[in-house]
XYZ file of C-alpha atoms in Angstrom:
459
model
C -138.390 38.434 110.598
C -138.204 34.623 110.897
C -141.232 32.524 109.988
C -141.079 30.633 113.277
C -140.232 33.142 116.076
C -143.288 32.903 118.339
C -142.061 29.882 120.290
C -138.700 31.521 121.110
C -137.804 34.117 123.758
C -134.178 34.603 122.682
C -132.749 35.591 119.335
C -130.641 33.092 117.461
C -126.883 33.405 117.856
C -125.484 35.068 114.759
C -123.087 32.177 114.319
C -126.016 29.762 114.308
C -127.872 31.970 111.861
C -124.922 31.919 109.466
C -124.657 28.142 109.885
C -128.386 27.542 109.490
C -129.453 29.941 106.749
C -129.671 28.655 103.175
C -130.526 31.785 101.176
C -126.987 32.047 99.778
C -127.647 28.940 97.659
C -131.400 28.289 97.609
C -131.993 31.740 96.097
C -131.775 29.808 92.822
C -135.235 28.410 93.626
C -136.869 31.854 93.691
C -138.855 31.524 90.480
C -140.014 28.030 91.423
C -141.027 29.231 94.898
C -143.074 32.029 93.380
C -144.736 29.735 90.839
C -145.584 27.258 93.620
C -146.956 30.102 95.736
C -149.280 31.196 92.935
C -150.604 27.633 92.674
C -151.063 27.542 96.452
C -153.032 30.804 96.392
C -155.437 29.181 93.916
C -155.733 26.152 96.198
C -156.559 28.453 99.144
C -159.190 30.127 96.993
C -160.755 26.727 96.292
C -161.273 26.122 100.040
C -162.458 29.693 100.744
C -159.427 30.773 102.756
C -158.925 33.533 100.183
C -161.522 35.522 98.302
C -161.321 35.913 94.556
C -160.097 39.480 94.977
C -157.443 38.476 97.520
C -156.167 35.655 95.336
C -155.922 37.923 92.303
C -154.105 40.556 94.350
C -151.600 37.946 95.576
C -151.108 36.461 92.117
C -150.489 39.892 90.598
C -147.924 40.748 93.267
C -146.212 37.347 92.900
C -146.012 37.711 89.128
C -144.460 41.157 89.530
C -141.906 39.657 91.925
C -141.215 36.832 89.474
C -140.399 39.290 86.692
C -138.095 41.231 89.011
C -136.274 38.060 90.088
C -135.864 36.834 86.529
C -134.288 40.150 85.598
C -131.930 40.236 88.592
C -131.784 37.048 90.698
C -128.723 38.222 92.639
C -130.795 40.983 94.296
C -131.991 38.298 96.710
C -128.509 37.887 98.200
C -128.629 41.384 99.703
C -131.291 40.176 102.156
C -130.711 38.622 105.583
C -133.719 36.304 105.151
C -133.250 32.748 106.382
C -134.186 31.060 103.120
C -135.888 31.668 99.801
C -139.338 30.975 101.277
C -138.811 33.672 103.911
C -137.558 36.115 101.300
C -140.550 35.627 98.998
C -142.963 36.039 101.889
C -141.201 39.193 103.075
C -141.330 40.700 99.600
C -144.984 39.777 99.266
C -145.893 41.408 102.583
C -144.076 44.567 101.492
C -146.240 44.613 98.359
C -149.684 43.675 99.723
C -149.406 44.115 103.507
C -151.083 41.691 105.922
C -152.729 39.823 103.039
C -149.291 38.356 102.293
C -149.354 36.671 105.713
C -152.373 34.573 104.697
C -150.586 32.763 101.868
C -148.787 30.227 104.063
C -152.059 28.920 105.529
C -152.017 25.102 105.461
C -148.576 24.974 103.889
C -145.200 23.998 105.344
C -141.725 24.845 104.166
C -141.274 21.063 103.993
C -143.741 20.518 101.161
C -142.872 23.940 99.752
C -139.162 23.201 99.255
C -139.908 19.696 97.995
C -142.133 21.253 95.331
C -139.663 24.017 94.489
C -136.858 21.516 94.078
C -138.861 19.216 91.826
C -139.888 22.158 89.653
C -136.230 23.204 89.371
C -135.059 19.652 88.633
C -137.665 19.255 85.914
C -136.688 22.536 84.291
C -132.950 21.875 84.540
C -133.467 18.351 83.245
C -134.957 19.736 80.041
C -131.955 22.059 79.633
C -129.595 19.103 80.063
C -131.533 17.032 77.525
C -130.918 19.844 75.038
C -127.198 19.874 75.820
C -126.968 16.112 75.301
C -128.740 16.467 71.973
C -126.389 19.279 70.935
C -123.323 17.155 71.685
C -124.731 14.157 69.847
C -125.597 16.285 66.821
C -122.088 17.716 66.744
C -120.524 14.255 66.897
C -122.842 12.880 64.215
C -121.842 15.721 61.883
C -118.156 14.954 62.496
C -118.867 11.260 61.912
C -120.612 12.050 58.639
C -117.532 13.962 57.444
C -115.098 11.196 58.443
C -116.729 7.989 57.225
C -113.650 7.242 55.093
C -111.076 8.209 57.719
C -109.336 5.058 58.888
C -108.451 4.905 62.588
C -106.672 2.173 64.533
C -109.011 0.510 66.998
C -107.560 -0.435 70.370
C -107.925 -3.048 73.055
C -105.642 -2.860 76.105
C -104.355 0.363 74.466
C -102.715 -1.868 71.846
C -103.613 -1.525 68.190
C -106.186 -4.206 67.453
C -108.261 -3.844 64.268
C -108.903 -0.933 61.937
C -112.060 1.117 62.425
C -113.025 4.562 61.152
C -113.127 7.904 62.914
C -116.851 7.982 62.183
C -117.352 4.639 63.917
C -115.435 5.929 66.944
C -117.616 9.072 67.097
C -120.784 6.996 66.883
C -119.655 4.814 69.800
C -119.855 7.876 72.042
C -123.138 8.953 70.440
C -124.546 5.641 71.694
C -123.291 6.349 75.222
C -124.802 9.824 75.263
C -128.047 8.460 73.840
C -128.308 6.170 76.878
C -127.631 9.178 79.117
C -130.439 11.011 77.331
C -132.809 8.098 77.895
C -131.877 7.819 81.574
C -132.432 11.542 82.069
C -135.843 11.344 80.407
C -136.777 8.498 82.736
C -135.564 10.435 85.784
C -137.626 13.485 84.782
C -140.673 11.277 84.299
C -140.271 9.755 87.772
C -139.773 13.068 89.582
C -142.766 14.694 87.903
C -145.100 14.270 90.899
C -146.325 17.122 93.089
C -145.679 17.177 96.879
C -147.550 20.443 97.497
C -150.381 19.940 99.974
C -148.463 17.368 102.024
C -147.883 19.890 104.807
C -145.052 19.367 107.266
C -145.470 15.574 107.201
C -149.113 14.591 107.775
C -150.915 16.386 104.944
C -152.863 19.622 104.874
C -155.966 20.158 107.008
C -157.788 21.962 104.200
C -159.975 19.916 101.805
C -158.275 21.026 98.597
C -157.893 18.864 95.513
C -154.193 18.034 95.288
C -154.579 16.626 91.789
C -155.760 20.060 90.653
C -152.696 21.636 92.292
C -150.466 19.123 90.523
C -152.126 19.834 87.195
C -151.796 23.579 87.744
C -148.009 23.180 88.202
C -147.624 20.855 85.205
C -146.978 17.684 87.227
C -148.305 14.357 86.012
C -150.006 13.660 89.363
C -149.912 14.419 93.074
C -147.669 12.376 95.357
C -149.455 9.628 97.263
C -148.009 9.724 100.787
C -147.331 12.854 102.812
C -144.499 11.337 104.866
C -142.669 10.248 101.734
C -143.487 13.480 99.902
C -141.572 15.780 102.249
C -138.637 13.413 102.847
C -138.107 12.050 99.323
C -134.851 13.095 97.719
C -134.631 10.182 95.285
C -134.893 12.601 92.370
C -131.860 14.525 93.608
C -129.817 11.343 93.916
C -131.082 9.971 90.608
C -130.196 13.134 88.701
C -126.744 13.124 90.289
C -126.409 9.457 89.334
C -127.352 10.170 85.717
C -124.898 13.073 85.736
C -122.153 10.860 87.162
C -122.581 8.154 84.540
C -122.687 10.727 81.764
C -119.566 12.378 83.173
C -117.934 8.939 83.057
C -118.694 8.856 79.323
C -117.403 12.400 78.899
C -114.236 11.483 80.762
C -113.611 8.468 78.517
C -114.179 10.682 75.485
C -111.769 13.259 76.874
C -109.119 10.610 77.556
C -109.340 9.236 74.008
C -109.063 12.709 72.532
C -106.180 13.705 74.803
C -104.289 10.645 73.569
C -105.253 11.248 69.924
C -104.120 14.870 70.283
C -100.739 13.911 71.757
C -97.509 14.178 69.796
C -97.082 10.416 70.150
C -100.363 9.650 68.363
C -100.778 12.837 66.293
C -104.192 11.671 65.107
C -105.953 15.000 65.524
C -105.462 18.642 66.389
C -107.855 20.577 68.562
C -108.873 24.108 67.647
C -107.122 27.033 69.310
C -110.450 27.940 70.927
C -110.324 25.005 73.364
C -106.582 24.781 74.043
C -104.048 26.833 75.956
C -100.308 27.421 75.868
C -97.468 27.136 78.321
C -96.070 30.109 80.212
C -92.583 28.655 79.706
C -92.609 26.472 76.578
C -93.705 28.412 73.485
C -94.362 25.293 71.408
C -97.024 23.827 73.719
C -100.705 23.549 72.807
C -102.417 21.894 75.722
C -105.851 20.151 75.672
C -107.001 21.951 78.818
C -110.718 21.757 78.006
C -110.557 17.977 77.799
C -108.382 17.657 80.885
C -110.855 19.767 82.874
C -113.744 17.577 81.704
C -111.789 14.561 82.908
C -110.965 16.295 86.186
C -114.468 17.579 86.907
C -115.833 14.044 86.692
C -114.544 13.371 90.211
C -116.277 16.504 91.440
C -119.665 15.222 90.242
C -119.005 11.788 91.742
C -118.230 13.517 95.049
C -121.569 15.321 95.059
C -123.410 12.043 94.500
C -121.467 10.220 97.224
C -122.006 13.095 99.654
C -125.756 13.149 99.082
C -126.116 9.388 99.475
C -124.204 9.502 102.753
C -126.397 12.377 103.964
C -129.673 10.553 103.306
C -128.685 6.967 104.075
C -129.883 6.828 107.706
C -132.400 9.657 107.986
C -135.629 8.765 109.816
C -138.973 9.877 108.433
C -139.935 12.537 107.758
C -138.133 15.848 107.140
C -134.764 16.528 108.792
C -132.593 19.620 108.401
C -129.856 17.367 106.981
C -131.853 17.536 103.748
C -130.832 21.153 103.315
C -127.493 19.680 102.205
C -129.121 18.444 98.991
C -129.048 21.699 97.061
C -125.415 22.790 96.899
C -124.240 19.403 95.659
C -127.126 19.085 93.210
C -126.680 22.571 91.794
C -122.937 22.087 91.426
C -123.221 18.609 89.886
C -125.791 19.607 87.265
C -124.029 22.902 86.506
C -120.768 21.011 86.030
C -122.380 18.359 83.840
C -123.992 21.023 81.662
C -120.728 22.966 81.295
C -118.855 19.804 80.340
C -121.458 18.809 77.742
C -121.203 22.235 76.121
C -117.392 22.143 76.240
C -117.243 18.642 74.759
C -119.367 19.788 71.824
C -117.080 22.804 71.398
C -114.049 20.495 71.238
C -115.453 18.979 68.036
C -115.878 22.418 66.471
C -112.873 23.021 64.232
C -111.244 19.670 64.962
C -108.643 18.554 62.387
C -108.079 14.835 61.866
C -104.689 13.792 60.452
C -105.986 11.169 58.034
C -102.570 10.167 56.715
C -101.291 9.543 60.220
C -104.383 7.580 61.365
C -104.137 5.373 58.256
C -100.433 4.830 58.803
C -101.040 3.844 62.435
C -103.794 1.424 61.432
C -101.445 -0.240 58.942
C -98.541 -0.508 61.364
C -100.130 -2.597 64.083
C -100.704 -5.886 62.202
C -104.380 -5.053 62.406
C -105.046 -7.366 59.456
C -103.826 -10.454 61.327
C -107.401 -11.558 62.036
C -108.156 -11.314 58.315
C -105.322 -13.697 57.539
C -106.663 -16.128 60.152
C -110.145 -15.930 58.603
C -108.576 -16.494 55.175
C -106.947 -19.718 56.426
C -110.266 -20.839 57.944
C -111.895 -20.335 54.549
C -109.209 -22.643 53.139
C -110.282 -25.402 55.534
C -107.910 -24.864 58.482
C -109.529 -24.923 61.959
C -109.548 -21.455 63.530
C -107.420 -22.398 66.542
C -104.713 -23.752 64.219
C -105.093 -20.725 61.903
C -104.684 -18.436 64.927
C -101.371 -20.103 65.753
C -100.101 -19.954 62.157
C -100.822 -16.226 61.924
C -99.152 -15.608 65.272
C -95.988 -17.199 63.930
C -96.324 -15.165 60.723
C -96.580 -11.921 62.740
C -93.383 -12.840 64.596
C -91.692 -13.379 61.232
C -92.902 -10.030 59.923
C -91.728 -8.274 63.092
C -88.292 -9.840 62.748
C -88.129 -8.633 59.156
C -89.481 -5.212 60.132
C -92.387 -5.198 57.680
C -96.157 -5.544 57.519
C -97.860 -8.868 56.770
C -98.870 -7.715 53.318
C -95.247 -6.824 52.561
C -94.136 -10.445 52.928
C -93.649 -12.239 49.606
C -95.955 -15.079 48.599
C -93.137 -17.556 49.175
C -92.549 -16.176 52.658
C -96.246 -16.473 53.430
C -96.441 -20.011 52.023
C -93.681 -20.985 54.423
C -96.193 -20.468 57.219
C -98.974 -22.376 55.420
C -98.998 -23.964 51.961
C -102.699 -23.126 51.439
C -101.885 -19.411 51.092
C -102.225 -18.217 47.492
C -101.821 -14.935 45.629
C -105.397 -13.935 46.483
C -104.309 -13.410 50.083
C -103.145 -9.884 49.293
C -106.682 -8.777 48.431
C -107.923 -9.588 51.926
C -104.968 -8.014 53.733
C -105.838 -4.460 52.667
C -107.402 -2.010 55.117
C -110.408 -1.609 52.831
C -111.001 -5.348 52.904
C -110.659 -5.437 56.685
C -113.332 -2.763 57.008
C -115.672 -4.073 54.309
C -115.885 -7.569 55.818
C -117.383 -6.201 59.076
C -120.752 -5.724 57.424
C -123.100 -7.062 60.105
C -125.292 -4.542 61.911
C -123.173 -2.310 64.136
C -119.981 -3.169 62.292
C -117.382 -0.889 60.778
C -118.092 -1.579 57.104
C -118.664 1.683 55.183
C -122.300 0.912 54.394
C -123.000 0.025 58.043
C -121.379 3.248 59.266
C -123.349 5.281 56.718
C -126.523 3.553 57.900
C -125.618 4.267 61.543
C -125.043 7.960 60.775
C -128.468 8.273 59.154
C -130.148 6.361 61.976
C -128.522 8.607 64.577
C -129.606 11.732 62.698
C -133.149 10.388 62.519
C -133.291 9.671 66.254
C -131.972 13.112 67.098
C -134.463 14.805 64.779
C -137.293 13.012 66.573
C -136.176 13.934 70.110
C-alpha cells in the first residue's frame, strides 16, 4: 500500500510505477532509514505522541528489522514497495500492527531521505578514508624498500633528471593525502541533521531538533527547513572528491602502465593483477591499471550528471532529486574498488633496478649538474646552459654519455672544466645535491618516508 493513496481515485499505471519507484536502488539505505526511525520514535515520545511503552515496542521491532536487513539486505528487493521508507513502514506494521502507522507523525519522506542519505554518506566516507589510508600505507612501504632505486624522472615524457622510485611513490602519497583531507572536510560539512524539517516548512511538533541530531551522531541540526530537504551539496561534494581522487589514481595507473611496458621495462606487476591474451601466449596485460584508468570517466560522468540534475531546481524538494542515489552509489563504489585495486597492484611488484638505473643514465639527466658546475666556476647560468647544450649535441654525435667524454673533449666546450667534473656527473651526485626539503636526496627521501608513516599512524 502506498503512503499517499487517499487523494487518488485511480491506481497508478504499472509503467508509471516502474518508472517512479526507487526501491531497486534505495534499498541500500535500509539500515539508515531504520536508525533514523528509531531516533524519530524518541522524538515523538518527547512530545507525547507516543507513550513510553509504544516507543519501546517500536524501537524493539525496528532493531529486530535492522538485524534482519543487515543479515540479508537483498530480501528487500522481493517487495513491490515504492521506496525504502514504504518498505520499512510496511514491515513495521506487520510486526506491531496499527502502532506502526503512528511513527510517521510529523515526518515527511523529504526530511527522512535527506537524513538517511547523510547517514549513509557519513558511514561510507569513513570506509573510503580507510581505503585511502591503506593505499598510502602500501605505497610508503614500497617507497621505504626502494629508497636506493634510481628512476628517470620525466617532463614532457622525456627523460629529465634522475629521481628514485621511493620519491615517485611519495609523490602519489601526497596526492592521496590531499584526497584524504578533502574527504574529511566533506564529512565534517555534511554532518548536520535534517530530521524534523518536515516536507519543507518544519515539523509542527515542539521537539528539540538538536537532541535528535545528537541522538543520530550529527554535530548539529540543520538551520533552515527549505534548505534541509533540498540540499544535495554533500552528494555533489563527495562525487567531486571521488573524481579528483580518481584523477590521481588514473595518473598513477598511466605511469605504471608505461613502467610495466616492454619499452620501459622498469617494473613487473604480480600475476594477481594482470591477465593474458586469448591469442598471444606471451602477453601479460596490466588490466587492473587499465580499468582504474577507464573507470575514472565513469565517476566523472556521475558527477556531471548530478550537477546537471540539480542546477536549476527550485526550492524545495523535487522528484528530480531521486536521481542522486544511483550516481552517488556507483561513484563511491567505483572509487572504493579502485583504491583497493591500486593498493593490490603494489603487492608483489618487482622493480627492475638495473634497467631503471640504465634509463636514468642514458637521458643526459646530468646535464643540469654540468651547468651548475660551470656556474660554480664563475660562468653566468644562461651562458652555462648554452655550453652544456652544445656539449650534449657533441655527446649525441659521438653516441656516448657526458661523463664518457674525455677531459680534453669537455675542455673544448669550456676551458674552466677540470678533472673534478667527473665527480659531479655521477647519478649519486645528481641525487645528493637535491637536499632541500622535498628534494630527491637520500636523506630527504628517508625523512619523507618517516614523516609519511607518522602522519598515517596518527590518522
